[in-house]
Amino acid sequence: MKGVIFNLLEDAVSAEHGAEAWADLLDLAGLDGGYSSLGSYPDAELLAIVDHAAAMLALRPAKILRWFGQRAIPLMSERFPALFDSHRSARSFILSVNDMIHPEVRKLYAGAACPHFHFHDIEDGRLAVAYQSRRQLCHLAHGFIDGAAAHYGEAITVDHLTCTHAGDPVCRLALEWQA
Ligand code: HEM
């Protein structure tokens, strides 16, 4: 995982719980930190930090990942304003993840292994988002979607229809825009 993700997590944790909380998490996970945005680090380090945060707050790791995704979006919009300013809605922003956002990320952060999403409209009007990655970070994707909705002043309900954590071959999210 690229260091920039660790940097965003540090910023999110420090903003809400103070810089000491981040230092405590690193200690508990037995990590020395010092993540450079362009570096690549084992996914297990991110998951260890998330697991310790979950234990500390008595929450499930999925909740922490979703929280992180929500909090990361405003931080990303400061770092990468052009990726947000070229859209007027969360739908258009989310639909650009494969063709604009993550290709740009791969240019900026060599070696980034970004996931690919499949989108299709469901008959009931919802947007289906299919996600498959060996990293199984569907709850992070859920948080990014929450954060995108907040960024564009929208409300989106996300239903997790299938999940690789439950043994399904792929995660399918159904997004419903609230009036
Ligand atoms: C400006 C917006 C965004 C930026 C800058 C961004 C950037 C990144 C970066 C740097 C990574 C790490 C890749 C690596 O270390 O190999 C990543 C991973 C990821 N991104 Fe994005 N992303 C953005 C938007 C989104 C959105 C809208 C979604 C979902 C709807 C999304 C879903 C994910 C997920 C789930 C991962 C984890 C890696 C995996 O699952 O394999 N991202 N993104």
Coordinates of C-alpha atoms and ligand atoms in Angstrom, one line a residue:
M1 CA 0.0 0.0 0.0
K2 CA 1.4 3.4 -0.9
G3 CA 2.6 5.6 1.9
V4 CA 0.1 8.4 1.0
I5 CA -2.7 6.2 2.4
F6 CA -0.8 5.9 5.7
N7 CA -0.3 9.7 5.6
L8 CA -4.0 10.2 5.1
L9 CA -4.8 7.8 8.0
E10 CA -2.4 9.6 10.2
D11 CA -4.0 13.0 9.4
A12 CA -7.5 11.6 10.0
V13 CA -6.6 10.0 13.3
S14 CA -4.6 13.1 14.5
A15 CA -7.4 15.5 13.5
E16 CA -10.0 13.6 15.5
H17 CA -8.0 12.0 18.3
G18 CA -4.8 14.0 18.5
A19 CA -1.2 13.2 17.4
E20 CA -0.6 11.1 20.4
A21 CA -3.3 8.6 19.4
W22 CA -1.4 8.0 16.1
A23 CA 1.8 7.4 18.1
D24 CA 0.0 5.0 20.4
L25 CA -1.4 3.1 17.5
L26 CA 2.0 2.7 16.0
D27 CA 3.4 1.6 19.3
L28 CA 0.7 -1.0 19.8
A29 CA 1.2 -2.3 16.3
G30 CA 5.0 -2.4 16.8
L31 CA 5.6 -0.1 13.9
D32 CA 8.0 2.8 13.7
G33 CA 5.9 4.9 11.2
G34 CA 7.8 7.3 9.0
Y35 CA 5.7 6.6 6.0
S36 CA 6.9 8.4 2.9
S37 CA 4.0 9.2 0.5
L38 CA 5.8 7.6 -2.5
G39 CA 7.0 4.5 -0.6
S40 CA 5.2 1.2 -0.6
Y41 CA 4.5 -0.6 2.6
P42 CA 3.0 -4.0 3.5
D43 CA -0.8 -4.0 3.6
A44 CA -0.5 -5.9 6.9
E45 CA 0.8 -2.7 8.5
L46 CA -2.3 -0.7 7.6
L47 CA -4.5 -3.5 8.8
A48 CA -2.6 -3.8 12.1
I49 CA -3.1 -0.1 12.7
V50 CA -6.8 -0.4 11.9
D51 CA -7.2 -3.5 14.2
H52 CA -5.6 -1.6 17.1
A53 CA -7.8 1.4 16.5
A54 CA -10.8 -0.9 16.5
A55 CA -9.8 -2.5 19.7
M56 CA -9.1 0.9 21.3
L57 CA -12.5 2.2 20.4
A58 CA -14.4 -1.1 20.8
L59 CA -15.5 -0.9 17.2
R60 CA -15.3 -3.4 14.4
P61 CA -12.3 -2.9 11.9
A62 CA -14.9 -2.4 9.2
K63 CA -16.3 0.7 11.0
I64 CA -12.8 2.1 11.3
L65 CA -12.1 1.6 7.6
R66 CA -15.4 3.3 6.7
W67 CA -14.7 6.1 9.1
F68 CA -11.2 6.5 7.5
G69 CA -12.7 6.6 4.0
Q70 CA -15.2 9.3 5.0
R71 CA -12.5 11.4 6.6
A72 CA -9.9 10.8 3.8
I73 CA -12.1 12.5 1.1
P74 CA -11.8 16.1 2.4
L75 CA -8.1 15.5 2.9
M76 CA -7.8 14.2 -0.7
S77 CA -9.8 17.1 -2.0
E78 CA -7.2 19.4 -0.5
R79 CA -4.3 17.4 -2.0
F80 CA -5.9 16.7 -5.4
P81 CA -8.4 19.5 -6.0
A82 CA -8.5 19.0 -9.8
L83 CA -9.9 15.4 -9.4
F84 CA -12.9 16.9 -7.5
D85 CA -13.4 20.2 -9.3
S86 CA -14.0 18.5 -12.7
H87 CA -17.2 17.0 -11.3
R88 CA -20.5 18.5 -10.1
S89 CA -21.9 15.4 -8.5
A90 CA -20.9 12.5 -6.4
R91 CA -22.2 10.1 -9.1
S92 CA -19.9 11.6 -11.8
F93 CA -17.0 11.6 -9.3
I94 CA -17.5 8.0 -8.3
L95 CA -18.0 6.9 -11.9
S96 CA -14.6 8.5 -12.8
V97 CA -12.6 6.3 -10.4
N98 CA -11.5 3.8 -13.0
D99 CA -10.9 6.1 -15.9
M100 CA -9.7 9.3 -14.2
I101 CA -9.0 9.1 -10.5
H102 CA -7.0 6.0 -10.1
P103 CA -5.1 6.4 -13.4
E104 CA -4.0 9.8 -12.1
V105 CA -3.0 8.2 -8.8
R106 CA -0.9 5.6 -10.7
K107 CA 1.0 8.4 -12.5
L108 CA 1.7 10.2 -9.2
Y109 CA 2.5 7.2 -7.1
A110 CA 4.4 4.7 -9.2
G111 CA 3.5 1.1 -8.3
A112 CA 0.1 2.0 -6.8
A113 CA -2.2 -1.1 -7.1
C114 CA -5.6 0.6 -7.3
P115 CA -8.7 -1.6 -7.5
H116 CA -11.0 -1.7 -10.6
F117 CA -14.8 -1.2 -10.1
H118 CA -17.7 -2.4 -12.3
F119 CA -20.7 -0.1 -12.5
H120 CA -24.2 -0.8 -13.8
D121 CA -27.7 0.7 -13.3
I122 CA -30.1 -1.6 -11.4
E123 CA -33.7 -1.6 -12.6
D124 CA -34.9 0.0 -9.3
G125 CA -32.8 3.1 -10.0
R126 CA -29.9 2.3 -7.8
L127 CA -26.3 2.2 -9.0
A128 CA -24.5 -1.1 -8.6
V129 CA -20.8 -1.0 -7.8
A130 CA -18.9 -4.2 -7.9
Y131 CA -15.5 -4.4 -6.2
Q132 CA -13.0 -7.2 -6.2
S133 CA -9.5 -6.9 -4.7
R134 CA -7.3 -9.3 -2.8
R135 CA -7.1 -6.5 -0.2
Q136 CA -10.8 -6.8 0.6
L137 CA -11.1 -3.1 1.5
C138 CA -14.8 -2.8 0.5
H139 CA -15.5 -0.9 3.8
L140 CA -12.9 1.7 2.8
A141 CA -14.7 2.0 -0.6
H142 CA -17.9 2.5 1.3
G143 CA -16.3 5.3 3.3
F144 CA -15.0 7.0 0.2
I145 CA -18.5 6.9 -1.2
D146 CA -19.9 8.4 2.0
G147 CA -17.2 11.1 1.8
A148 CA -17.9 11.8 -1.8
A149 CA -21.6 12.3 -1.0
A150 CA -20.8 14.7 1.7
H151 CA -18.3 16.6 -0.5
Y152 CA -21.0 17.2 -3.2
G153 CA -23.7 17.9 -0.6
E154 CA -25.6 14.7 -1.4
A155 CA -27.0 11.8 0.7
I156 CA -26.3 8.3 -0.6
T157 CA -27.5 5.1 1.2
V158 CA -25.1 2.2 0.5
D159 CA -26.3 -1.4 0.8
H160 CA -23.7 -4.1 0.9
L161 CA -25.5 -6.8 -1.2
T162 CA -22.6 -9.3 -1.3
C163 CA -19.2 -9.3 0.4
T164 CA -16.0 -11.3 0.0
H165 CA -15.8 -11.2 3.8
A166 CA -18.9 -13.3 3.9
G167 CA -17.5 -15.8 1.3
D168 CA -19.0 -14.2 -1.8
P169 CA -16.7 -14.0 -4.8
V170 CA -17.2 -10.3 -5.2
C171 CA -18.5 -7.3 -3.2
R172 CA -21.5 -5.6 -4.6
L173 CA -22.7 -2.3 -3.3
A174 CA -26.0 -0.7 -4.2
L175 CA -26.0 3.1 -4.1
E176 CA -29.3 4.9 -3.6
W177 CA -29.5 8.7 -3.8
Q178 CA -31.8 10.3 -1.3
A179 CA -33.9 13.3 -2.4
Ligands
HEM1 C1 -9.5 11.7 -5.4 C2 -9.9 10.5 -5.0 C3 -9.1 9.3 -4.8 C4 -7.7 9.2 -4.6 C5 -6.7 10.3 -4.6 C6 -7.5 7.7 -4.4 C7 -6.2 7.2 -4.2 C8 -5.9 5.9 -3.9 C9 -4.6 5.4 -3.5 C10 -3.3 6.2 -3.5 C11 -4.7 4.1 -3.2 C12 -3.6 3.1 -2.8 C13 -3.2 2.3 -3.9 C14 -1.9 1.5 -3.5 O1 -1.3 1.8 -2.5 O2 -1.5 0.6 -4.2 C15 -6.1 3.8 -3.4 C16 -6.7 2.6 -3.1 C17 -8.0 2.4 -3.1 N1 -9.0 3.2 -3.6 FE1 -8.8 5.0 -4.3 N2 -8.6 7.0 -4.5 C18 -9.6 7.9 -4.7 C19 -11.0 7.7 -4.9 C20 -11.5 6.4 -4.7 C21 -12.9 6.1 -4.7 C22 -14.0 7.2 -5.1 C23 -13.0 4.8 -4.4 C24 -14.3 4.0 -4.3 C25 -15.4 4.3 -4.8 C26 -11.7 4.3 -4.1 C27 -11.4 3.0 -3.7 C28 -10.2 2.6 -3.3 C29 -10.0 1.3 -2.6 C30 -11.1 0.4 -2.1 C31 -8.6 1.2 -2.4 C32 -7.8 0.1 -1.7 C33 -6.9 -0.8 -2.5 C34 -7.6 -2.0 -3.0 O3 -8.8 -2.2 -2.7 O4 -7.0 -2.9 -3.6 N3 -10.8 5.3 -4.3 N4 -6.8 4.9 -3.8

